[in-house]
């Protein structure tokens, strides 16, 4: 008797690039991203959906990739932290304002929870009208679902403000 | 390391001895046996395919018998080698009457070497015991009349008569699982004897032929 | 561009890779490695009767199964007692795989190796272990009662009796005008970094060498342990700490069974093996800390001045004592805080329980110590009807009293001598920062909104930077790059930046040219580790000394070339120049090239150093006693620990309908001497305060009487999200350390130390009921306030008498 699971070949657009992978059907999305597609920026902190370190965007929405099966994203698009920077069409890339803000505001220490925060906040900032000033409630909303053990969150909140301000300025 | 075990078989020792000396029986009861070949007096070579977990592959083993006391005991010296490891073992096999049946006990003293020795004692002994268990279940079925396979015509090289006529025994090969039978010469009997103990022990030896790095 | 970066909030170098997901944490490496998983004990205390692996053999992809019987030589011996102590009279440790007995839920029994983690877990699930359950001992009270023993040969469950005293406390108490006695509890919590533990091992059969990556705080010591246990020569083992996702103390413990077993399997199987724990494993098989029962008797006078202090602590050390009695010692010695205590006695019984081992968690015994001392000061103030700040002020060690010998022996085996500090200064700043004098106004305002408001404070002194030493290596390459290495490790403290700042400042090079490596035994083999807020103090100073050595050599070589005296030279922006003579200069990278006389010119730069280019026939190319290369290695070994200090205050509002506790204001005054990077230090304080709030209100390891951990997940072990952490006001004070060249003191643990004490004080102030156990939840607070047995504070009684809200 063998315990090899049924496998399935999935096609998923990850950070704008179509990727194919053949995965056991029970493979978590977090593991598929990290080990099958070798995008190790997404981290696994708890595997039960509480800490948010594994957050990625599926079709633009923040999702706990440790609570999804890889086969569930077949035919869909996924954005990970590796996909937040934009191509500058000159051979390099431009960081997303939230990434810049995190560095500027010292909003990360060990960096393990950081990708989950970046992806969630980027989604939050990208979907709102940048010209409107950011409220504390919006900040709380964007950072309230991820755990960080290092920073105490103060600088993370600062970074959200800084990123929003940068986006407002960029027009 | 030591590996001890036993089995209760549903026939008296004489009958058991007969069955386990039948090479056709052995070829189909040794788990994974592909072929048995006599290479000298009381010496045999066999190829066995093992397929449990990562202990997997086709391995060659050699067996030599000694101290035969029909129908109660014999000793077997076996060695098996594969790319990642080797084993040498001495196995004592005893058959004792147990009511209408036979209590067979085996006691193996083995030295395992090479990388395969690194998979942990419980895995090694676990696989060995499992295969021994499969072997004895199959023998038991033979004893109760089940599992007999019709004799197919053998290729000329292995015709019983010819084999018996050769002074220096030509290599006699028995295909596994296809159930090709052979003759009943003394050579064949010793071959068969060697086969059962050898199967057991080469089995163990074979299990130790383990290939790692199978992952792609 | 200035290169004097010491003290500047330089943005972090490590962020560049971390913000784009290019960090390299343990589980990110070794994609093709075999995976290990463990069968762990489901029982808190049991004998192992049998282990049946047969069903696991069917799992496709299984490679190996190991039990205790597979361990040979030193691996079959108990795990080491890392820090022995004469008072640790009954030390006990486990085995890498259980040897017939398990003493806590989570103890590893069988290791499975398979083609991937999913398969390994499939196989592990099928392994059948049968047990004979034994009675479990849970909690310090049960341990002390000793109706059952964790270890048969330690029937009273006492591993150690730690005892220190500065005089004869009993007569001193008897002679005191007033005394009071009380008992309180603080409960178990844990470091809980966002990244768990992990080990990756690679054995190179061609040269018989082992390379291990592990998420550790002590790579050199792990290396030594692996070499010893696997009987390898030290030079055949290298250990590297990759990017590590937080430690907070739990990763200082070593060698974990897994740190020995994974390399063992890699050697046995001739294949890379990796283990990366999941969160539940972390809960039940790493380490916890904090639980203590404290019985305190204090003598004082009518002014609130301390006359004598007698403390008895029962400390829960869990099932084993691999880390010795470091936490009891730290509690015992740090308890006295910033106060003058004429006579002090402390006795700490470190007791066994059938629970996860107890090893340092940020603070490492200091939060408990602070809780004991500060709650004592609160009670004295309460009894006397005095302001809690005033009572503290009356007992503070004064600036003129430094160095202050407390007549105690610290965790480094050296005397507790406070080197510098200004405790009255801390208090003044704190009262100002939090608005201590406005509290009755705040209380009234809150009452008008239907809320109970309370304020509390706590002060602490923290011994930091214990030895024995750390080292630094600085090397300038011909390319201009400056390589810096130190052996201790990083888990987010920004060492790649702060150490680069030190070198940039000392050497006069642009920080962009400086590259720092930590925690890699290949780059720096002598080290102790990252703990006890020591990295900046120890490695910072060692690296500074190494950089100074490089500078001195550079100036010597440059002086020769420029035909000047070294005293007339300075280095700025990576260029050595004669002061005041703009044209007379030589780039530091060229000095590096010249420092290594060559026969062969590999590139343009090297050409300058070859024998036909530079020659002085009267001297050998490398002078006696000198060495080729522009590099220097140096060490800092402290005479004693250096003592940082601080004071926190918390304002809480409590909703008398739900009894939810909201920390509405949190003030920190922090003194860690000179500061390398104030942005990083502030970040450390923020993080520490969050853990302090977590420990005060949310975090508690909930073991049941059978030793089952009921909240082994983030769903039930509550850690603060952003919504639970208050805004923090921070003020700084700086009393430099006279003990080290840079004048710095440690800052890593400060934020968490007084949290529980300050918040307990604030809650007690708000509700007027004595708080004797922390953490406290809204439900527990509700029960406390309702209970006829709970003690009203004297302050509450007084306030009730005056008609003010109690």
mmCIF file of C-alpha atoms in Angstrom, chain A residues 76-133:
data_model
loop_
_atom_site.group_PDB
_atom_site.id
_atom_site.type_symbol
_atom_site.label_atom_id
_atom_site.label_comp_id
_atom_site.label_asym_id
_atom_site.label_seq_id
_atom_site.Cartn_x
_atom_site.Cartn_y
_atom_site.Cartn_z
ATOM 1 C CA UNK A 76 -5.685 32.009 -10.710
ATOM 2 C CA UNK A 77 -3.107 34.676 -9.994
ATOM 3 C CA UNK A 78 -0.963 34.902 -6.915
ATOM 4 C CA UNK A 79 1.180 37.780 -5.730
ATOM 5 C CA UNK A 80 3.918 37.180 -3.213
ATOM 6 C CA UNK A 81 6.369 39.601 -1.619
ATOM 7 C CA UNK A 82 8.738 38.888 -4.472
ATOM 8 C CA UNK A 83 6.179 40.451 -6.773
ATOM 9 C CA UNK A 84 5.627 43.726 -4.982
ATOM 10 C CA UNK A 85 8.469 45.568 -6.655
ATOM 11 C CA UNK A 86 7.680 46.840 -10.105
ATOM 12 C CA UNK A 87 9.890 46.432 -13.118
ATOM 13 C CA UNK A 88 11.397 49.819 -13.952
ATOM 14 C CA UNK A 89 11.894 48.787 -17.596
ATOM 15 C CA UNK A 90 15.538 49.712 -17.331
ATOM 16 C CA UNK A 91 16.824 46.409 -16.092
ATOM 17 C CA UNK A 92 16.040 47.057 -12.457
ATOM 18 C CA UNK A 93 13.049 47.317 -10.221
ATOM 19 C CA UNK A 94 11.279 49.875 -8.127
ATOM 20 C CA UNK A 95 10.179 48.932 -4.675
ATOM 21 C CA UNK A 96 6.564 49.309 -3.696
ATOM 22 C CA UNK A 97 6.150 52.372 -1.453
ATOM 23 C CA UNK A 98 5.361 50.149 1.489
ATOM 24 C CA UNK A 99 8.678 48.346 1.085
ATOM 25 C CA UNK A 100 10.564 51.637 1.075
ATOM 26 C CA UNK A 101 8.572 52.816 4.034
ATOM 27 C CA UNK A 102 9.362 49.714 6.036
ATOM 28 C CA UNK A 103 13.065 50.281 5.621
ATOM 29 C CA UNK A 104 12.803 53.972 6.268
ATOM 30 C CA UNK A 105 10.748 53.559 9.419
ATOM 31 C CA UNK A 106 12.624 50.554 10.847
ATOM 32 C CA UNK A 107 9.432 48.555 10.661
ATOM 33 C CA UNK A 108 11.194 45.219 10.551
ATOM 34 C CA UNK A 109 13.752 43.526 12.743
ATOM 35 C CA UNK A 110 14.096 39.811 12.070
ATOM 36 C CA UNK A 111 12.074 40.138 8.873
ATOM 37 C CA UNK A 112 10.177 36.884 9.247
ATOM 38 C CA UNK A 113 6.683 38.362 9.549
ATOM 39 C CA UNK A 114 7.513 41.149 7.129
ATOM 40 C CA UNK A 115 6.419 39.633 3.815
ATOM 41 C CA UNK A 116 2.962 38.935 5.221
ATOM 42 C CA UNK A 117 2.636 42.528 6.381
ATOM 43 C CA UNK A 118 3.998 43.975 3.138
ATOM 44 C CA UNK A 119 1.625 42.023 0.955
ATOM 45 C CA UNK A 120 -1.398 42.835 3.097
ATOM 46 C CA UNK A 121 -0.605 46.517 3.420
ATOM 47 C CA UNK A 122 0.280 46.850 -0.247
ATOM 48 C CA UNK A 123 -3.086 45.397 -1.158
ATOM 49 C CA UNK A 124 -4.788 47.752 1.270
ATOM 50 C CA UNK A 125 -3.006 50.820 -0.025
ATOM 51 C CA UNK A 126 -3.355 49.866 -3.680
ATOM 52 C CA UNK A 127 -7.088 49.438 -3.464
ATOM 53 C CA UNK A 128 -7.814 52.778 -1.855
ATOM 54 C CA UNK A 129 -7.819 56.270 -3.256
ATOM 55 C CA UNK A 130 -4.280 57.459 -2.562
ATOM 56 C CA UNK A 131 -5.293 61.090 -2.635
ATOM 57 C CA UNK A 132 -7.400 60.706 0.498
ATOM 58 C CA UNK A 133 -5.590 61.000 3.812
#
